[in-house]
CSV table of C-alpha atoms in Angstrom, one decimal:
chain,number,residue,atom,x,y,z
G,1,MET,CA,36.9,23.4,8.3
G,2,GLU,CA,35.2,22.9,11.3
G,3,LYS,CA,31.9,21.8,10.9
G,4,ASN,CA,28.9,23.6,13.1
G,5,GLY,CA,26.5,22.0,16.0
G,6,ASN,CA,23.9,21.6,13.3
G,7,GLU,CA,25.9,20.2,10.9
G,8,THR,CA,27.1,17.7,13.2
G,9,SER,CA,23.7,16.6,14.9
G,10,GLU,CA,22.1,16.3,11.3
G,11,ASN,CA,24.8,14.0,10.1
G,12,GLN,CA,24.1,11.8,13.3
G,13,LEU,CA,20.5,11.6,12.3
G,14,SER,CA,19.8,7.5,11.2
G,15,LEU,CA,17.3,6.7,8.4
G,16,VAL,CA,14.5,6.1,10.8
G,17,ASP,CA,15.3,9.5,12.4
G,18,ARG,CA,15.0,11.2,9.1
G,19,ILE,CA,11.6,8.9,8.0
G,20,LEU,CA,10.1,10.4,11.1
G,21,ILE,CA,10.8,14.1,10.4
G,22,ALA,CA,9.4,13.6,7.3
G,23,GLN,CA,6.3,11.9,8.1
G,24,LYS,CA,5.6,15.0,10.6
G,25,ALA,CA,6.6,17.5,7.9
G,26,VAL,CA,3.8,15.9,5.5
G,27,GLY,CA,1.0,16.8,8.1
G,28,VAL,CA,-2.6,16.0,7.1
G,29,ILE,CA,-3.5,16.0,3.8
G,30,LYS,CA,-7.2,17.0,2.6
G,31,LYS,CA,-9.4,15.2,0.3
G,32,ASP,CA,-9.2,17.2,-2.8
G,33,GLY,CA,-10.4,14.7,-5.0
G,34,GLN,CA,-14.4,13.8,-6.0
G,35,ASN,CA,-15.4,10.3,-7.8
G,36,SER,CA,-18.5,11.8,-9.3
G,37,PHE,CA,-19.4,8.1,-10.5
G,38,GLN,CA,-19.1,6.5,-7.4
G,39,HIS,CA,-19.8,9.3,-5.0
G,40,TYR,CA,-16.6,9.3,-2.8
G,41,SER,CA,-13.6,11.9,-2.0
G,42,PHE,CA,-10.1,11.4,-1.9
G,43,GLN,CA,-6.7,12.5,-1.6
G,44,SER,CA,-5.5,13.5,-5.2
G,45,GLU,CA,-2.0,12.0,-6.7
G,46,GLY,CA,-1.3,15.9,-7.0
G,47,ALA,CA,-1.6,16.8,-3.4
G,48,ILE,CA,0.2,14.2,-1.9
G,49,LYS,CA,3.2,14.7,-4.1
G,50,ASP,CA,3.0,18.3,-3.3
G,51,ALA,CA,3.1,17.5,0.6
G,52,VAL,CA,5.8,14.5,0.1
G,53,LYS,CA,8.4,16.7,-2.1
G,54,PRO,CA,9.2,19.4,0.6
G,55,ALA,CA,9.0,16.6,3.3
G,56,LEU,CA,11.7,14.6,1.8
G,57,ILE,CA,14.0,17.8,1.1
G,58,LYS,CA,13.6,18.8,4.5
G,59,ALA,CA,14.5,15.1,5.9
G,60,GLY,CA,17.4,15.0,3.3
G,61,LEU,CA,15.6,11.8,2.0
G,62,VAL,CA,15.6,10.4,-1.9
G,63,ILE,CA,13.2,7.7,-3.3
G,64,LYS,CA,14.3,5.6,-5.9
G,65,PHE,CA,11.4,3.9,-7.7
G,66,SER,CA,11.0,1.0,-9.9
G,67,TYR,CA,8.1,-1.4,-11.5
G,68,GLU,CA,7.8,-5.0,-12.7
G,69,ILE,CA,4.5,-6.0,-14.4
G,70,VAL,CA,3.3,-8.9,-13.1
G,71,ASN,CA,0.1,-9.4,-15.4
G,72,GLN,CA,-1.6,-7.6,-18.3
G,73,TYR,CA,-4.9,-8.4,-19.9
G,74,ASP,CA,-7.8,-6.8,-22.2
G,75,ARG,CA,-11.2,-7.2,-21.2
G,76,THR,CA,-14.3,-6.3,-23.6
G,77,THR,CA,-16.8,-3.8,-22.0
G,78,GLY,CA,-20.4,-4.0,-21.9
G,79,LYS,CA,-20.5,-1.5,-25.0
G,80,GLY,CA,-18.0,-3.6,-27.1
G,81,GLY,CA,-15.2,-1.6,-26.3
G,82,ASN,CA,-11.7,-2.7,-24.9
G,83,ASN,CA,-10.4,-2.0,-21.4
G,84,HIS,CA,-6.6,-3.0,-20.8
G,85,PHE,CA,-5.7,-4.0,-17.2
G,86,VAL,CA,-1.9,-4.0,-15.7
G,87,ASP,CA,-0.9,-5.5,-13.0
G,88,LEU,CA,2.8,-4.3,-11.0
G,89,MET,CA,4.9,-4.8,-8.4
G,90,GLY,CA,6.6,-1.5,-7.4
G,91,THR,CA,9.9,-1.2,-5.6
G,92,PHE,CA,10.6,1.8,-3.5
G,93,THR,CA,13.6,2.5,-2.0
G,94,VAL,CA,14.3,5.4,0.5
G,95,THR,CA,17.8,6.4,1.2
G,96,ASP,CA,19.7,9.3,3.0
G,97,GLY,CA,23.0,8.4,1.0
G,98,HIS,CA,24.1,6.0,3.3
G,99,ASP,CA,21.5,4.0,4.8
G,100,GLU,CA,18.5,2.8,2.7
G,101,MET,CA,15.4,1.0,3.2
G,102,THR,CA,13.4,-1.1,0.4
G,103,PHE,CA,9.5,-1.7,-0.1
G,104,THR,CA,7.5,-3.4,-2.0
G,105,ILE,CA,3.7,-2.3,-2.8
G,106,PRO,CA,1.3,-3.7,-5.7
G,107,GLY,CA,-0.5,-1.6,-8.0
G,108,SER,CA,-3.2,-2.1,-10.6
G,109,GLY,CA,-4.5,0.1,-13.4
G,110,GLN,CA,-6.8,-0.1,-16.2
G,111,ASP,CA,-8.0,2.2,-19.0
G,112,THR,CA,-9.5,1.9,-22.5
G,113,GLY,CA,-6.1,3.9,-24.2
G,114,GLU,CA,-2.6,3.5,-23.3
G,115,LYS,CA,-2.7,4.5,-20.0
G,116,ALA,CA,-2.8,1.4,-18.0
G,117,MET,CA,0.6,1.1,-17.0
G,118,VAL,CA,0.9,4.8,-15.8
G,119,LYS,CA,-2.1,4.2,-13.7
G,120,ALA,CA,-0.7,1.4,-12.3
G,121,SER,CA,2.4,2.8,-11.1
G,122,THR,CA,0.6,5.9,-10.1
G,123,SER,CA,-1.6,3.6,-7.9
G,124,ALA,CA,1.9,1.8,-6.3
G,125,GLN,CA,3.2,4.8,-6.0
G,126,LYS,CA,0.1,7.0,-3.9
G,127,TYR,CA,-0.4,4.0,-1.8
G,128,PHE,CA,3.5,3.6,-0.8
G,129,TYR,CA,3.4,7.4,0.0
G,130,LYS,CA,0.3,6.9,2.4
G,131,GLN,CA,1.9,4.1,4.1
G,132,MET,CA,5.0,5.1,4.6
G,133,PHE,CA,4.6,8.7,5.6
G,134,ASN,CA,1.2,8.1,7.5
G,135,ILE,CA,-0.8,10.5,5.7
G,136,THR,CA,-4.3,10.9,7.1
G,137,ASP,CA,-7.1,13.5,5.9
G,138,THR,CA,-7.7,14.7,9.3
G,139,GLU,CA,-5.9,16.0,12.4
G,140,ASP,CA,-6.5,12.6,14.4
G,141,SER,CA,-8.0,9.8,12.1
G,142,ASP,CA,-8.5,7.3,15.1
G,143,PRO,CA,-12.6,6.6,15.6
G,144,ASP,CA,-11.8,6.5,19.1
G,145,ALA,CA,-9.1,9.5,19.6
G,146,ASN,CA,-12.3,11.7,20.9
G,147,ASP,CA,-13.6,10.0,24.1
G,148,SER,CA,-16.2,11.5,25.8
G,149,SER,CA,-16.1,11.0,29.4
G,150,ALA,CA,-18.4,12.2,31.9
G,151,SER,CA,-16.0,12.7,34.7
G,152,ASN,CA,-13.2,14.4,32.6
G,153,GLY,CA,-14.6,15.7,29.6
G,154,PRO,CA,-13.1,15.1,26.4
G,155,ILE,CA,-10.0,13.2,25.9
G,156,THR,CA,-7.9,13.9,22.9
G,157,LYS,CA,-5.2,11.0,21.8
G,158,THR,CA,-2.3,12.6,20.2
G,159,LYS,CA,-1.3,11.0,17.0
G,160,GLN,CA,1.5,8.8,16.7
G,161,TYR,CA,3.6,8.1,13.9
G,162,ILE,CA,4.4,4.6,12.8
G,163,ARG,CA,8.0,3.4,13.1
G,164,PRO,CA,9.5,1.9,10.0
G,165,SER,CA,11.4,-0.3,12.0
G,166,ALA,CA,8.0,-1.9,13.2
G,167,ILE,CA,7.3,-2.9,9.7
G,168,LEU,CA,7.6,-6.3,8.6
G,169,ASP,CA,11.0,-7.6,7.1
G,170,HIS,CA,11.3,-7.2,3.1
G,171,ALA,CA,11.2,-11.1,2.7
G,172,THR,CA,8.2,-11.6,4.8
G,173,VAL,CA,6.1,-8.5,2.8
G,174,LYS,CA,7.2,-9.6,-0.8
G,175,GLU,CA,6.5,-13.5,0.1
G,176,VAL,CA,2.7,-12.3,1.2
G,177,LYS,CA,2.5,-9.8,-1.6
G,178,THR,CA,3.7,-12.9,-4.2
G,179,LEU,CA,0.9,-15.0,-2.8
G,180,ILE,CA,-1.7,-12.5,-3.1
G,181,MET,CA,-0.6,-11.8,-6.6
G,182,GLN,CA,-0.9,-15.8,-7.3
G,183,GLN,CA,-4.4,-15.5,-5.9
G,184,PHE,CA,-5.8,-12.7,-7.7
G,185,ASN,CA,-4.4,-14.2,-11.1
G,186,LYS,CA,-5.8,-17.7,-10.7
G,187,MET,CA,-9.2,-16.3,-9.4
G,188,PRO,CA,-12.6,-16.5,-11.6
G,189,ASP,CA,-14.1,-13.3,-12.4
G,190,VAL,CA,-17.2,-14.8,-10.5
G,191,ASN,CA,-16.8,-17.2,-7.4
G,192,LYS,CA,-19.4,-20.0,-6.7
G,193,ASN,CA,-21.2,-18.2,-4.6
G,194,GLY,CA,-21.7,-15.3,-7.5
G,195,GLU,CA,-19.4,-12.6,-5.7
G,196,PRO,CA,-17.3,-10.9,-8.2
G,197,LYS,CA,-13.4,-11.0,-8.5
G,198,PRO,CA,-11.7,-7.9,-6.6
G,199,LYS,CA,-11.2,-5.3,-9.4
G,200,THR,CA,-7.2,-5.0,-8.3
G,201,VAL,CA,-4.5,-6.6,-6.4
G,202,THR,CA,-4.6,-3.4,-4.2
G,203,GLU,CA,-8.2,-4.7,-3.8
G,204,LEU,CA,-7.5,-8.0,-3.0
G,205,ALA,CA,-4.3,-7.0,-0.5
G,206,GLU,CA,-6.7,-4.8,1.4
G,207,ILE,CA,-9.3,-7.5,1.8
G,208,TRP,CA,-6.4,-9.9,3.6
G,209,VAL,CA,-5.3,-7.0,5.7
G,210,GLY,CA,-8.7,-7.0,6.9
G,211,LEU,CA,-8.7,-10.7,7.8
G,212,ALA,CA,-5.6,-10.5,9.5
G,213,ASN,CA,-6.7,-7.5,12.0
G,214,ALA,CA,-10.1,-9.8,12.6
G,215,LYS,CA,-8.6,-13.0,12.7
G,216,PHE,CA,-5.0,-12.4,14.3
G,217,GLY,CA,-5.8,-9.1,16.3
G,218,SER,CA,-3.7,-7.2,14.1
G,219,LYS,CA,-4.3,-3.1,13.7
G,220,ALA,CA,-2.4,-2.9,10.2
G,221,THR,CA,-3.2,-0.5,7.4
G,222,SER,CA,-1.2,-2.7,5.0
G,223,VAL,CA,0.6,-5.9,4.3
G,224,GLU,CA,3.9,-3.7,5.7
G,225,THR,CA,2.4,-2.8,9.1
G,226,LEU,CA,1.2,-6.7,9.6
G,227,THR,CA,2.3,-8.0,13.4
G,228,PRO,CA,4.8,-11.3,11.9
G,229,ASN,CA,2.2,-13.5,14.1
G,230,ALA,CA,-0.7,-11.9,11.7
G,231,ALA,CA,1.8,-12.2,8.5
G,232,ALA,CA,2.2,-15.9,9.3
G,233,GLY,CA,-1.1,-16.5,9.8
G,234,ILE,CA,-2.3,-15.0,6.4
G,235,LYS,CA,0.5,-16.2,4.7
G,236,SER,CA,-0.6,-19.8,5.4
G,237,LEU,CA,-3.8,-19.4,4.3
G,238,LEU,CA,-2.9,-17.9,1.2
G,239,GLU,CA,-0.6,-21.1,0.3
G,240,LYS,CA,-4.0,-23.3,0.7
G,241,GLU,CA,-6.1,-20.6,-1.0
G,242,VAL,CA,-3.5,-20.8,-4.3
G,243,LYS,CA,-2.9,-24.5,-3.9
G,244,LYS,CA,-6.7,-25.1,-3.8
G,245,LEU,CA,-7.4,-22.3,-7.1
G,246,ALA,CA,-4.5,-24.2,-9.0
G,247,GLY,CA,-6.1,-27.6,-8.1
G,248,VAL,CA,-9.3,-26.3,-9.5
G,249,ALA,CA,-7.8,-24.7,-12.4
G,250,ASN,CA,-6.0,-28.2,-13.6
G,251,GLU,CA,-9.5,-30.1,-13.2
G,252,ASN,CA,-11.2,-27.6,-15.1
G,253,GLN,CA,-8.2,-28.3,-18.0
G,254,ARG,CA,-8.8,-32.2,-17.6
G,255,GLN,CA,-12.6,-31.7,-18.3
G,256,ALA,CA,-12.2,-29.5,-21.2
């Protein structure tokens, strides 16, 4: 049986081409959720999944998930209740049935009941979707996208999609995230300057990405999108920080 031109063309698409098709199909997702306690809006898990599912079908992609718990603990609330915390590492494999790409994303969740694990996996999955498919909540999320020019009027930049081929290799990403996880596990609840520990591993990772952007000229939105130079820089800083925290812990044990 002869294949028509459309079938042949579709079969010649690379995995990167298919991911780009999915990125474009997902498009803009408006913030439909509201956190009434901290007063901010967000893109809900449901809205993101509703946009991603048809995009994956259109592009001929499947995503396989697996999660590994790296830390879990309990803390007593101010009212005497119990909060259960779970930190995990999510592994996400994107495949078209022939080739595949694998990414790792940390996730954290807390709950007074039994849903901490579910919340942690949901946070990892949601963050993966947002980075993998370049999800924004506006037509142009770049704050410099609309530049008012006296001579030519408004200049609008077109939205650019991140090519997965520019993402760091899996081994480097895993090394950096493992160091961030180690630092988080060794950090005291409050440091010597009175500053509280980040609430989640994801929050700590975002702090390091921000540092990489400021210190090494990167423009990353996640560990995966760091430049090799920035990744090497924060990896070195993380190693020193983890070593220092380990030394403090050993000293405290000796004094005890």
